[in-house]
mmCIF file of C-alpha atoms in Angstrom:
data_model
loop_
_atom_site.group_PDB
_atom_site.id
_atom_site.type_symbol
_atom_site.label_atom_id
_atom_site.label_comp_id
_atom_site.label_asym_id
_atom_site.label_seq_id
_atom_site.Cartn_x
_atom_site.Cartn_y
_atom_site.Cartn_z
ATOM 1 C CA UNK A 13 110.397 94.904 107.491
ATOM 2 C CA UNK A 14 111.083 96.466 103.907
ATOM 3 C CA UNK A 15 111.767 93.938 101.040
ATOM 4 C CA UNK A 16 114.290 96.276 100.098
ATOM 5 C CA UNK A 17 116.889 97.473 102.164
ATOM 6 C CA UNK A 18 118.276 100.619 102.748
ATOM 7 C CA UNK A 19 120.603 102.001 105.739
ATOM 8 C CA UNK A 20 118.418 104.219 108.459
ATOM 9 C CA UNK A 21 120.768 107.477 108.152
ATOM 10 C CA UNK A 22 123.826 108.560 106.266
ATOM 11 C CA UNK A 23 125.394 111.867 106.970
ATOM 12 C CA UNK A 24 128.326 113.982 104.788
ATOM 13 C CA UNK A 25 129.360 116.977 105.069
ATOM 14 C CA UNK A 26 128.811 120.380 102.255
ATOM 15 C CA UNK A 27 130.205 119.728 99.130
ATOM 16 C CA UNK A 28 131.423 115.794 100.207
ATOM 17 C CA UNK A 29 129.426 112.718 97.987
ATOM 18 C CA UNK A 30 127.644 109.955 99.338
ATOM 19 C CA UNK A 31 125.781 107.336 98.599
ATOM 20 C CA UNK A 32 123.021 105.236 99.681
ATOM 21 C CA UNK A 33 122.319 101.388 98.994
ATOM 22 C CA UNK A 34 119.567 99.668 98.199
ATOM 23 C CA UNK A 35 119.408 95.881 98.215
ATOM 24 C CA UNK A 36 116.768 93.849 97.415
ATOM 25 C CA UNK A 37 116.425 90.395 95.595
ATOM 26 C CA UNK A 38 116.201 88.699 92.083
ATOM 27 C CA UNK A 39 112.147 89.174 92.013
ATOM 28 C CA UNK A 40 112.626 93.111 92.287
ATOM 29 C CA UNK A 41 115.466 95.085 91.734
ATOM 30 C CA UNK A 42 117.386 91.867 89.642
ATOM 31 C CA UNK A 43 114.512 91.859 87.075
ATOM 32 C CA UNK A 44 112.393 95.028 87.375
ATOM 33 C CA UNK A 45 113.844 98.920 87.059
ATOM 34 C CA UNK A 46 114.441 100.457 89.807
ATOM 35 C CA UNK A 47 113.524 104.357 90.673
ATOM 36 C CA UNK A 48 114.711 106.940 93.780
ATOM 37 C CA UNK A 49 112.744 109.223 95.395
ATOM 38 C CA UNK A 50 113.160 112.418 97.521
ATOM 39 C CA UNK A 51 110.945 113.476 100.360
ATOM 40 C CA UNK A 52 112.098 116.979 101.684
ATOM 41 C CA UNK A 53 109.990 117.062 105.744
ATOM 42 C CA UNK A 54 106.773 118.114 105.460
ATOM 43 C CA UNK A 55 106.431 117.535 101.293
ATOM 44 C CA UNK A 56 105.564 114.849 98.933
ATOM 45 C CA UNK A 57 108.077 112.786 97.622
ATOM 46 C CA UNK A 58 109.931 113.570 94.129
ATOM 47 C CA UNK A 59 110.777 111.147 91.138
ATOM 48 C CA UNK A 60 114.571 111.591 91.536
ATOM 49 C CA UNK A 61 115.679 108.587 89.797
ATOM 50 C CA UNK A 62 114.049 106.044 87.374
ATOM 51 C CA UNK A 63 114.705 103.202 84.991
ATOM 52 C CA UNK A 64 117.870 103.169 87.572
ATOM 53 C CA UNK A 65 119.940 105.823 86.006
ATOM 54 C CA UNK A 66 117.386 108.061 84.051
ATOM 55 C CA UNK A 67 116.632 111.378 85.564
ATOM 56 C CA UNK A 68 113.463 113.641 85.008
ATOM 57 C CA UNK A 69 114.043 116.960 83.569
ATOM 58 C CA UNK A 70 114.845 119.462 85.908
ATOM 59 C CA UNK A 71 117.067 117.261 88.175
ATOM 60 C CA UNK A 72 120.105 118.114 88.346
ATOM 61 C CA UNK A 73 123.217 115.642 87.625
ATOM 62 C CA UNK A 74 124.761 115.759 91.040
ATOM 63 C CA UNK A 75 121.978 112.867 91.320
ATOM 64 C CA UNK A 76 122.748 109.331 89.791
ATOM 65 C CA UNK A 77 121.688 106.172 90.041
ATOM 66 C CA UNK A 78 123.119 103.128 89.417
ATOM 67 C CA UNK A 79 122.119 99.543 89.710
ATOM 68 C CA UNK A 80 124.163 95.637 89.557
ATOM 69 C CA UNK A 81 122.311 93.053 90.452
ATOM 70 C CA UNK A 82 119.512 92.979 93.271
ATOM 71 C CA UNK A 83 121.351 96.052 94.259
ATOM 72 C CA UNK A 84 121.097 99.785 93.815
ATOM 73 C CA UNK A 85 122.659 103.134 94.690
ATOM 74 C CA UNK A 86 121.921 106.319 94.809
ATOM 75 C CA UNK A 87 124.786 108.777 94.281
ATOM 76 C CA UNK A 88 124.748 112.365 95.158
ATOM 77 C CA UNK A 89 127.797 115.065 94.520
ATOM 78 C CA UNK A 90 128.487 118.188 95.864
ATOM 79 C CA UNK A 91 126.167 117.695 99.379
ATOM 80 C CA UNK A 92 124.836 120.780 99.796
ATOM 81 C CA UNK A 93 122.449 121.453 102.663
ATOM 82 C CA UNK A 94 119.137 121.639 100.874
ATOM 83 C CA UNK A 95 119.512 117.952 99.816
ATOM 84 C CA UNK A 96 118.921 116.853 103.624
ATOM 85 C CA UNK A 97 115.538 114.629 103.177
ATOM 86 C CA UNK A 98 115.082 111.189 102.954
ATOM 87 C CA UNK A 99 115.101 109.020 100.277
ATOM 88 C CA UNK A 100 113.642 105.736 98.996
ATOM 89 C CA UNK A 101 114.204 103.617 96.843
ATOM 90 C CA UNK A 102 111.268 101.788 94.877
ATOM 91 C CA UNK A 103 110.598 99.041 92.093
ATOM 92 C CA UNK A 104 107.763 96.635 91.027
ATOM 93 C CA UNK A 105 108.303 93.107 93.008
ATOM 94 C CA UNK A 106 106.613 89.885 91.094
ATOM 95 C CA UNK A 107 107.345 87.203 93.528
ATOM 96 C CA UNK A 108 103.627 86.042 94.012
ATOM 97 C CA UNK A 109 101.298 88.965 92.503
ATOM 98 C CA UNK A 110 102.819 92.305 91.159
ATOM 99 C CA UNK A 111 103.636 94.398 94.376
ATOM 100 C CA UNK A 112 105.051 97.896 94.094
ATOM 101 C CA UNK A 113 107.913 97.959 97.015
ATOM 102 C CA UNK A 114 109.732 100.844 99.060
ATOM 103 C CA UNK A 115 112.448 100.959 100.838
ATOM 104 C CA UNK A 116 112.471 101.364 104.461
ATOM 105 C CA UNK A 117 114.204 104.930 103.597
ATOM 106 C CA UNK A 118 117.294 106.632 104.145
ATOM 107 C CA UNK A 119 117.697 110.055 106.187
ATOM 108 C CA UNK A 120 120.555 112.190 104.598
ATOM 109 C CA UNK A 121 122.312 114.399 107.219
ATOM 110 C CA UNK A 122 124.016 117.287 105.678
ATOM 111 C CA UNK A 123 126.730 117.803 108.280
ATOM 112 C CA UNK B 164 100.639 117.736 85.918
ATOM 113 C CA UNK B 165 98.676 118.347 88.728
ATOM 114 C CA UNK B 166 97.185 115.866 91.477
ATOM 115 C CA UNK B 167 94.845 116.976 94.261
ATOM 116 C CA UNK B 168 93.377 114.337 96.371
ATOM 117 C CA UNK B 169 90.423 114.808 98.709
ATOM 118 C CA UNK B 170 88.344 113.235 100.637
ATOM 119 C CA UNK B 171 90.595 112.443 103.711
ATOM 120 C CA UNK B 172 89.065 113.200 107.659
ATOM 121 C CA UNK B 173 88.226 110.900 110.646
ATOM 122 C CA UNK B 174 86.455 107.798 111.103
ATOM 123 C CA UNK B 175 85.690 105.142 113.496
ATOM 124 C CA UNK B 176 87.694 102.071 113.487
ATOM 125 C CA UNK B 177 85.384 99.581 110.499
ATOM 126 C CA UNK B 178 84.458 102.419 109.235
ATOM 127 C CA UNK B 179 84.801 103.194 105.818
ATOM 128 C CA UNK B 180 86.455 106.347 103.305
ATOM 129 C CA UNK B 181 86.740 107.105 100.359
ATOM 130 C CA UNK B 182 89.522 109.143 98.235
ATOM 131 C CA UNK B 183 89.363 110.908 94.992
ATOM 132 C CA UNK B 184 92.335 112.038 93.095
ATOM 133 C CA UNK B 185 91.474 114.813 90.582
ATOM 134 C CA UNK B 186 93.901 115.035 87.450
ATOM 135 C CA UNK B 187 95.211 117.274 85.272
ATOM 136 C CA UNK B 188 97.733 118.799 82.854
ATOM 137 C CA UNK B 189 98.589 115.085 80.887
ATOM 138 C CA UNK B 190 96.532 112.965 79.052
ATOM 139 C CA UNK B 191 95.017 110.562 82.219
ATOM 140 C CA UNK B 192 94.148 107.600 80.390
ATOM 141 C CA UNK B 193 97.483 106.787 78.870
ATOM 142 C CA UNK B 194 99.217 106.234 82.117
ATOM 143 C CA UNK B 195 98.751 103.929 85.303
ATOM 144 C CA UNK B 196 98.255 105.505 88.570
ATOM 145 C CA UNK B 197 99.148 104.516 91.735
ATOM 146 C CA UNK B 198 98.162 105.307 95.565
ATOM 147 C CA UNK B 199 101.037 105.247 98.156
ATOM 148 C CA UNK B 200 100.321 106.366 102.128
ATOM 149 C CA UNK B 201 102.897 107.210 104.916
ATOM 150 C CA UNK B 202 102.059 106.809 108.554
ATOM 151 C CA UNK B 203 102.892 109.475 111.106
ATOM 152 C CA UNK B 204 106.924 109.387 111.559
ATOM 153 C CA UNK B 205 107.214 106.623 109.303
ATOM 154 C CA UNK B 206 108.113 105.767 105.660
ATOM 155 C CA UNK B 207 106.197 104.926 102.138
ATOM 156 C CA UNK B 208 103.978 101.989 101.853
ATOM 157 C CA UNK B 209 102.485 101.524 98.871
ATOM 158 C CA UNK B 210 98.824 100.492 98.454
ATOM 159 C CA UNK B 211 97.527 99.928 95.102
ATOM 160 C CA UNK B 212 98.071 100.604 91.279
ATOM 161 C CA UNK B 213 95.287 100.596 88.611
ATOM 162 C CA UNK B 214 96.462 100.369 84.825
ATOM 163 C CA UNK B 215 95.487 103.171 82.518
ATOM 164 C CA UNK B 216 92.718 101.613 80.971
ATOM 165 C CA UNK B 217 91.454 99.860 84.748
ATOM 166 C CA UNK B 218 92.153 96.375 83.333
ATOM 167 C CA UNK B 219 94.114 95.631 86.265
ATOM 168 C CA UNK B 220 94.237 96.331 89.818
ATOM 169 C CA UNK B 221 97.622 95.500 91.796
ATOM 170 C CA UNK B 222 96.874 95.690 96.091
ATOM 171 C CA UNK B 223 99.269 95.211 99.110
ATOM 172 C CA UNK B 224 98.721 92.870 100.751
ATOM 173 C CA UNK B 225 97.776 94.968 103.973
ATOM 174 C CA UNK B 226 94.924 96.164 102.232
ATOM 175 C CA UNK B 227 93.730 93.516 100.108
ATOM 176 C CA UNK B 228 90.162 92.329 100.497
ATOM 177 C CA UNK B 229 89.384 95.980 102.155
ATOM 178 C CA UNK B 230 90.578 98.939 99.495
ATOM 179 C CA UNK B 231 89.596 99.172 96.266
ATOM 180 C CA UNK B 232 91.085 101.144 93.751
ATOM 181 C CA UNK B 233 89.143 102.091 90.204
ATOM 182 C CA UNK B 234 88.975 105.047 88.169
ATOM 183 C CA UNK B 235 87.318 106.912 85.324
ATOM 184 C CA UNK B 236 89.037 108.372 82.607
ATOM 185 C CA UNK B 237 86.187 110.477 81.269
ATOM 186 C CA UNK B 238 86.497 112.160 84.597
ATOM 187 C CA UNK B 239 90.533 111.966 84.803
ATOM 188 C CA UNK B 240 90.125 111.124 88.181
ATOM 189 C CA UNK B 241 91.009 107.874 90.219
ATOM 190 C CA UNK B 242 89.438 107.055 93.644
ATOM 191 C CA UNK B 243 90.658 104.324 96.421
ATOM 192 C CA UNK B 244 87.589 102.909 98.407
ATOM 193 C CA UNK B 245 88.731 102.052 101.805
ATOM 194 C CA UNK B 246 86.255 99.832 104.020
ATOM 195 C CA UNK B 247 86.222 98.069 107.427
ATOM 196 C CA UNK B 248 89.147 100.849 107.957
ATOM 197 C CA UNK B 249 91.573 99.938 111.284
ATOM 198 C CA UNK B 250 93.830 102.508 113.446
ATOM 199 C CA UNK B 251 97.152 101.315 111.279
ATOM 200 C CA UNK B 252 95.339 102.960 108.052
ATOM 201 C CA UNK B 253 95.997 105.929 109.838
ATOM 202 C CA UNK B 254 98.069 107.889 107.283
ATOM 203 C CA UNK B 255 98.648 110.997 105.001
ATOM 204 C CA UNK B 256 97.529 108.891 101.620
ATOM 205 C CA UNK B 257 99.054 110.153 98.422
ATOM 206 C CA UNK B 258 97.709 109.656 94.457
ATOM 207 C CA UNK B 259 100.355 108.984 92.143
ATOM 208 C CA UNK B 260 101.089 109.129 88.022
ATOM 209 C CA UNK B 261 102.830 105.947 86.812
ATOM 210 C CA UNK B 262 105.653 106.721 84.356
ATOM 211 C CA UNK B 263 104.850 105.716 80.555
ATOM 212 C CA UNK B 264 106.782 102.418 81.159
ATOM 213 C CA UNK B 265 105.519 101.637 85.103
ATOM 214 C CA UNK B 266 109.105 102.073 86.082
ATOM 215 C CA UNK B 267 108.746 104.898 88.657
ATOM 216 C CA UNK B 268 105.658 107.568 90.025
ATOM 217 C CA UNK B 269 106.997 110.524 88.594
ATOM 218 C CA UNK B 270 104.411 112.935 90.125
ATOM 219 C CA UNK B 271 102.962 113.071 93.260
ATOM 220 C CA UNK B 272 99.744 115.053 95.311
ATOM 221 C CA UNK B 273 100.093 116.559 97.995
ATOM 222 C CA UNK B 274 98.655 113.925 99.951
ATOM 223 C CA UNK B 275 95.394 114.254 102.345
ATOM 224 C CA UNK B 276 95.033 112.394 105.871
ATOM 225 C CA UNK B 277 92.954 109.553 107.111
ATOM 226 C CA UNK B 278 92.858 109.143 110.320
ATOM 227 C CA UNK B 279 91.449 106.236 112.070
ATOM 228 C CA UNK B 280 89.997 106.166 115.572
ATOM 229 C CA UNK B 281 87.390 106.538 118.233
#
């Protein structure tokens, strides 16, 4: 059971946008930045998303983040069928010690 | 940037392993760094984080008491101890840099396998 939660699949079709929640509580995501993450089968995962809306060079802007609350979303525009991977969602939780959380991760279907 | 773990293989359940993560291409001792594994079929975990300067060590709580994370910045390389090792550690294990501000692990190795069993 992932502090944070995220939906097991989403699917859209070519070109369509969708997005993917992520919901946690006030001792991660409400106080702490949160940060998305790729993982394309069979790869490592990639920094998509961090300081909830910042993206690393060479990402391109169909990708946003956005964040209100102890919740998050990931945005992505213009599905195209490359972007199928999953994705997680990830920030620093403090409720005890400082714990480094995932989400339980999302597999994006491109239809 | 570049991260290349090693050190991954079989061992006996209580056994024990232990994983380097070679750096390169950024200046290692300004950032934090981070070790994350993902089980056959399932998703991240994290596992540990070691400041850049190895003041402080951050565990899950799965692994507390048994991993041990350190590093050595002369080397630019950071290394995860694992003892008294059971079959969930089974996993691909992956090193991780820490962004400037801790907010996100912005590059990742390509990971090397433990496996755990008799």
């Amino acid at each position: 059971q992932s502090v944070l939660t995220q939906p097991p699949s989403v699917s859209a079709a070519p070109g369509q946008t969708v997005t993917i929640p992520c919901s946690g509580s006030r001792s991660n995501i409400g106080s702490n930045y949160i940060s998305w993450y790729q993982q394309l089968p069979g790869t490592a995962p990639k920094l998509l998303i961090y300081e909830d809306h910042r993206r690393p060079s060479g990402i391109p802007d169909r990708f946003s983040g956005s964040k209100s609350g102890t919740s998050a979303t990931l945005g992505i525009t213009g599905l195209q069928t490359g972007d199928e991977a999953d994705y997680y969602c990830g920030t620093w939780d403090s409720t005890l010690s400082a714990v480094w959380v995932f989400g339980g991760g999302t597999k994006l279907t491109v239809l | 940037v570049q991260l290349v773990e090693s050190g991954g293989g079989v061992v006996q359940p209580g056994g024990s392993l232990r994983l380097s993560c070679a750096a390169s291409g950024f200046t290692f001792s300004n950032f934090g760094m981070h070790w994350v594994r993902q089980a056959p079929g399932r998703g991240l975990e994290w596992v540990a984080f070691i400041r850049r300067d190895g003041s402080n060590k951050y565990y899950a709580d799965s692994v507390k008491g048994r991993f041990t994370i350190s590093r050595d910045n002369s080397k630019n390389t950071v290394s995860l101890q694992m003892s008294t090792l059971r079959a969930d550690d089974t996993a691909v294990y992956y090193c991780a840099k820490s962004t400037m501000t801790s907010s996100g692990l912005d590059y990742w190795g390509q990971g090397t396998l433990v496996t755990v069993s008799s």
